[in-house]
């Protein structure tokens, strides 16, 4: 019998359908962009019907008679998981063995009168009119109208724009929203390379190649080779979550920009790539009402409050806070620093606990704010996991400096940072350098003014204090902090007689929170 006739016309699983003869994957009836290699890997996984495919067997089947590195297979698995989106658990990694397809499948037989041409394989790119692999947004981007316009303006003028910010600030959501808006401007498409699942920098090049659909036969999948393959294309490449592979991502961006004048890049990272031509856009927290906002000021005018209310309504459709409730929500959003991830996690608890109980329990935010989306990456499922991810990426001296700086309540200057953090193995020069690095990695914020002032967001400070306590250094660091402010206010007392009162108050009044902390 002709083997083509034995191939099912379609294979269904969850919300997807595979059309083997057309070499096409559909999601809810819409074509999903896949390269030929990724499609071959998918078919091999499906045909195993729940058994584990070894990595060697998959590579031998997909790259027959050719020697390839394991990272080629990992890149194609990443392509498939991106295509599956919320259903990325369809492919399970079995440590030390290989990969397993986890869903039940249903085969649909071919129709008797199917045209003979149906058996002719068609390249996916030619069969589909899509020019992107961007996932469709499943919820509204709330409170980011101004930021969206600003990044679009940046992208019109600069070929590399990096969105930076703390974990959970919404860099990826904003970057994808910008990329969707830019689709009509790039004839060769807008392509997303997700670095989140990567375990090392060696996979960056293969991930980019898979994302843009490059079929590179033979040889090493290198940064330069990909850059030359993209030369002449008018396209936008979105490199998402670069911080844990920052050097490789920077090398890729620089090589692509130097080789092609028509490729643009949007990167998301907790720190800048630091390559020539980069323009950095620090993604701010969502807007929250000030603590002393006027009574006529409507909390619902602020993005953080709107996000909280919308996410709470998703679990409790009849949720409609009154004026007092909206004011309490505003206070919750302030304590969470306007960080979207923290607000979404809090809103998920609000439907069950109520606003008042939630607000009362925020001191224990790391135990409270759990239960993110089941399909989210592990570091986005709890507030602590998000901060753990950032903390573990730091060099050890930076971790020590960060947790020591958590003793400050409110803003502090460079002199204070050195006085408190330069203990034993950490020199004053290392504190200065470490503070600069923590600012660039979005873990310490700066305040505008003639003299630089620094601050840890409340959530990061709470996390840092826990780490400081665990390290056994809390008492020693707190004493250094108290001694510094004792000396500072002794000097303030002598200056009170010779400086204008308004000037003296402006200088020392802003230090009152640290004075109280020192007294405590």
CSV table of C-alpha atoms in Angstrom, one decimal, residues 280-489:
chain,number,residue,atom,x,y,z
A,280,UNK,CA,17.7,51.9,27.1
A,281,UNK,CA,14.1,52.4,28.1
A,282,UNK,CA,13.6,51.8,31.9
A,283,UNK,CA,10.1,50.4,32.3
A,284,UNK,CA,8.5,52.3,35.2
A,285,UNK,CA,6.1,50.8,37.7
A,286,UNK,CA,2.4,51.3,37.1
A,287,UNK,CA,1.0,54.7,38.3
A,288,UNK,CA,-0.4,54.6,41.8
A,289,UNK,CA,-2.1,57.4,43.7
A,290,UNK,CA,0.1,59.4,46.2
A,291,UNK,CA,-0.5,58.6,49.9
A,292,UNK,CA,-1.8,62.2,50.4
A,293,UNK,CA,-3.8,62.3,47.2
A,294,UNK,CA,-6.7,64.8,47.2
A,295,UNK,CA,-10.2,63.5,48.0
A,296,UNK,CA,-11.4,64.3,44.5
A,297,UNK,CA,-8.6,62.2,43.0
A,298,UNK,CA,-10.2,59.1,41.6
A,299,UNK,CA,-8.0,56.0,42.3
A,300,UNK,CA,-9.4,54.3,39.2
A,301,UNK,CA,-7.6,56.9,37.1
A,302,UNK,CA,-4.3,55.0,37.9
A,303,UNK,CA,-3.0,52.0,36.1
A,304,UNK,CA,-2.1,50.0,39.2
A,305,UNK,CA,-5.6,50.3,40.7
A,306,UNK,CA,-7.3,49.5,37.3
A,307,UNK,CA,-5.1,46.4,36.9
A,308,UNK,CA,-5.9,45.2,40.5
A,309,UNK,CA,-9.7,45.7,39.9
A,310,UNK,CA,-9.7,44.0,36.5
A,311,UNK,CA,-7.7,40.9,37.7
A,312,UNK,CA,-10.0,40.6,40.8
A,313,UNK,CA,-13.1,40.8,38.6
A,314,UNK,CA,-11.7,37.9,36.6
A,315,UNK,CA,-12.2,35.7,39.7
A,316,UNK,CA,-15.2,37.6,41.1
A,317,UNK,CA,-17.2,39.2,38.2
A,318,UNK,CA,-19.4,41.2,40.6
A,319,UNK,CA,-16.4,42.9,42.3
A,320,UNK,CA,-17.1,46.6,42.5
A,321,UNK,CA,-15.2,48.5,45.2
A,322,UNK,CA,-16.7,51.5,46.7
A,323,UNK,CA,-14.7,54.7,47.4
A,324,UNK,CA,-13.2,53.2,50.7
A,325,UNK,CA,-12.4,50.0,48.9
A,326,UNK,CA,-10.6,51.8,46.1
A,327,UNK,CA,-8.6,53.8,48.6
A,328,UNK,CA,-7.5,50.5,50.3
A,329,UNK,CA,-6.6,49.0,46.9
A,330,UNK,CA,-4.5,52.1,46.2
A,331,UNK,CA,-2.6,51.6,49.4
A,332,UNK,CA,-2.0,47.9,48.5
A,333,UNK,CA,-0.6,48.9,45.1
A,334,UNK,CA,1.7,51.5,46.7
A,335,UNK,CA,3.1,48.8,49.1
A,336,UNK,CA,3.7,46.6,46.1
A,337,UNK,CA,5.6,49.5,44.4
A,338,UNK,CA,3.2,49.4,41.4
A,339,UNK,CA,4.8,46.2,40.1
A,340,UNK,CA,2.3,44.4,37.8
A,341,UNK,CA,3.2,40.9,38.9
A,342,UNK,CA,2.8,41.7,42.6
A,343,UNK,CA,-0.5,43.4,41.9
A,344,UNK,CA,-1.8,40.5,39.9
A,345,UNK,CA,-0.8,38.0,42.6
A,346,UNK,CA,-2.5,40.2,45.2
A,347,UNK,CA,-5.7,40.5,43.2
A,348,UNK,CA,-5.8,36.7,42.9
A,349,UNK,CA,-6.0,36.6,46.7
A,350,UNK,CA,-8.4,39.5,47.1
A,351,UNK,CA,-11.4,37.6,45.8
A,352,UNK,CA,-11.1,35.0,48.6
A,353,UNK,CA,-9.7,37.1,51.4
A,354,UNK,CA,-11.3,40.5,50.9
A,355,UNK,CA,-9.5,43.8,50.5
A,356,UNK,CA,-9.1,44.5,54.2
A,357,UNK,CA,-7.7,41.1,55.1
A,358,UNK,CA,-5.3,41.2,52.2
A,359,UNK,CA,-4.0,44.7,53.2
A,360,UNK,CA,-3.5,43.5,56.8
A,361,UNK,CA,-1.5,40.5,55.7
A,362,UNK,CA,0.9,42.2,53.2
A,363,UNK,CA,3.7,42.4,55.8
A,364,UNK,CA,4.0,38.7,55.0
A,365,UNK,CA,3.8,39.3,51.3
A,366,UNK,CA,6.2,36.5,50.3
A,367,UNK,CA,3.9,33.9,51.9
A,368,UNK,CA,0.8,35.6,50.7
A,369,UNK,CA,1.6,36.4,47.1
A,370,UNK,CA,1.7,33.0,45.4
A,371,UNK,CA,-0.5,31.2,43.0
A,372,UNK,CA,0.4,32.8,39.7
A,373,UNK,CA,-0.7,31.4,36.3
A,374,UNK,CA,-0.1,27.6,36.2
A,375,UNK,CA,1.4,28.1,32.7
A,376,UNK,CA,3.7,30.9,33.8
A,377,UNK,CA,7.5,30.3,34.2
A,378,UNK,CA,8.3,29.2,37.7
A,379,UNK,CA,9.9,32.5,38.6
A,380,UNK,CA,6.6,34.3,37.8
A,381,UNK,CA,4.4,32.1,39.9
A,382,UNK,CA,5.3,33.7,43.3
A,383,UNK,CA,6.7,37.1,44.3
A,384,UNK,CA,9.6,35.4,46.1
A,385,UNK,CA,10.5,33.3,43.1
A,386,UNK,CA,10.8,36.5,41.0
A,387,UNK,CA,13.2,38.1,43.5
A,388,UNK,CA,15.1,34.8,43.9
A,389,UNK,CA,15.8,34.8,40.2
A,390,UNK,CA,17.3,38.2,40.3
A,391,UNK,CA,19.3,37.6,43.5
A,392,UNK,CA,20.8,34.3,42.2
A,393,UNK,CA,22.1,36.0,39.0
A,394,UNK,CA,24.2,38.5,41.1
A,395,UNK,CA,27.9,38.0,41.9
A,396,UNK,CA,28.4,37.2,45.5
A,397,UNK,CA,29.8,40.7,46.4
A,398,UNK,CA,26.7,42.3,44.8
A,399,UNK,CA,24.4,40.0,46.9
A,400,UNK,CA,26.2,41.0,50.1
A,401,UNK,CA,25.9,44.7,49.2
A,402,UNK,CA,22.2,44.4,48.3
A,403,UNK,CA,21.2,42.8,51.5
A,404,UNK,CA,23.2,45.3,53.6
A,405,UNK,CA,21.6,48.2,51.8
A,406,UNK,CA,18.2,46.8,52.8
A,407,UNK,CA,18.7,48.2,56.3
A,408,UNK,CA,18.1,51.7,54.9
A,409,UNK,CA,14.5,52.9,55.3
A,410,UNK,CA,13.9,55.3,52.3
A,411,UNK,CA,16.5,57.1,50.3
A,412,UNK,CA,20.2,57.2,51.1
A,413,UNK,CA,23.3,58.7,49.6
A,414,UNK,CA,26.6,57.2,48.4
A,415,UNK,CA,28.4,58.2,51.6
A,416,UNK,CA,25.8,56.3,53.7
A,417,UNK,CA,26.0,53.2,51.4
A,418,UNK,CA,29.7,53.0,51.9
A,419,UNK,CA,29.5,53.6,55.7
A,420,UNK,CA,27.0,50.8,56.1
A,421,UNK,CA,28.0,48.2,53.4
A,422,UNK,CA,31.8,48.4,53.5
A,423,UNK,CA,32.4,45.8,56.3
A,424,UNK,CA,35.3,43.3,56.4
A,425,UNK,CA,35.6,41.7,53.0
A,426,UNK,CA,33.8,44.5,51.1
A,427,UNK,CA,35.9,47.6,50.4
A,428,UNK,CA,34.5,51.1,49.9
A,429,UNK,CA,35.5,50.9,46.2
A,430,UNK,CA,33.6,47.6,45.8
A,431,UNK,CA,30.5,49.2,47.4
A,432,UNK,CA,30.6,52.1,44.8
A,433,UNK,CA,31.1,49.6,42.0
A,434,UNK,CA,28.5,47.2,43.3
A,435,UNK,CA,25.9,50.0,43.8
A,436,UNK,CA,26.4,51.1,40.2
A,437,UNK,CA,25.8,47.5,39.1
A,438,UNK,CA,22.7,47.1,41.2
A,439,UNK,CA,21.2,50.2,39.7
A,440,UNK,CA,21.9,49.0,36.2
A,441,UNK,CA,20.3,45.7,37.1
A,442,UNK,CA,17.1,47.4,38.3
A,443,UNK,CA,17.5,46.3,41.9
A,444,UNK,CA,18.2,49.7,43.3
A,445,UNK,CA,16.4,52.8,42.2
A,446,UNK,CA,17.7,56.4,41.8
A,447,UNK,CA,16.0,59.6,42.7
A,448,UNK,CA,16.3,62.7,40.6
A,449,UNK,CA,18.3,65.6,42.1
A,450,UNK,CA,21.6,67.5,42.0
A,451,UNK,CA,23.0,64.9,44.4
A,452,UNK,CA,22.4,61.2,43.6
A,453,UNK,CA,20.1,59.4,46.0
A,454,UNK,CA,19.3,55.8,46.0
A,455,UNK,CA,16.4,53.6,47.3
A,456,UNK,CA,15.3,50.0,47.4
A,457,UNK,CA,11.6,49.5,46.5
A,458,UNK,CA,9.6,48.3,49.5
A,459,UNK,CA,9.3,44.8,48.1
A,460,UNK,CA,13.0,44.5,47.4
A,461,UNK,CA,13.8,45.9,50.8
A,462,UNK,CA,11.6,43.4,52.6
A,463,UNK,CA,13.3,40.6,50.6
A,464,UNK,CA,16.8,42.0,51.3
A,465,UNK,CA,16.1,42.2,55.1
A,466,UNK,CA,15.1,38.5,55.1
A,467,UNK,CA,18.4,37.7,53.3
A,468,UNK,CA,20.3,39.9,55.8
A,469,UNK,CA,18.7,38.1,58.7
A,470,UNK,CA,19.5,34.7,57.2
A,471,UNK,CA,23.1,35.7,56.7
A,472,UNK,CA,23.5,36.5,60.5
A,473,UNK,CA,24.6,40.1,59.7
A,474,UNK,CA,21.5,42.0,60.6
A,475,UNK,CA,22.7,43.1,64.1
A,476,UNK,CA,26.1,44.3,62.9
A,477,UNK,CA,24.8,46.1,59.8
A,478,UNK,CA,22.0,47.7,61.8
A,479,UNK,CA,24.5,49.0,64.3
A,480,UNK,CA,26.6,50.5,61.5
A,481,UNK,CA,23.4,52.1,60.1
A,482,UNK,CA,22.6,53.6,63.6
A,483,UNK,CA,26.1,54.9,64.1
A,484,UNK,CA,26.1,56.6,60.7
A,485,UNK,CA,22.9,58.4,61.4
A,486,UNK,CA,23.9,59.3,65.0
A,487,UNK,CA,27.0,61.0,63.6
A,488,UNK,CA,25.0,62.6,60.8
A,489,UNK,CA,22.5,64.2,63.2
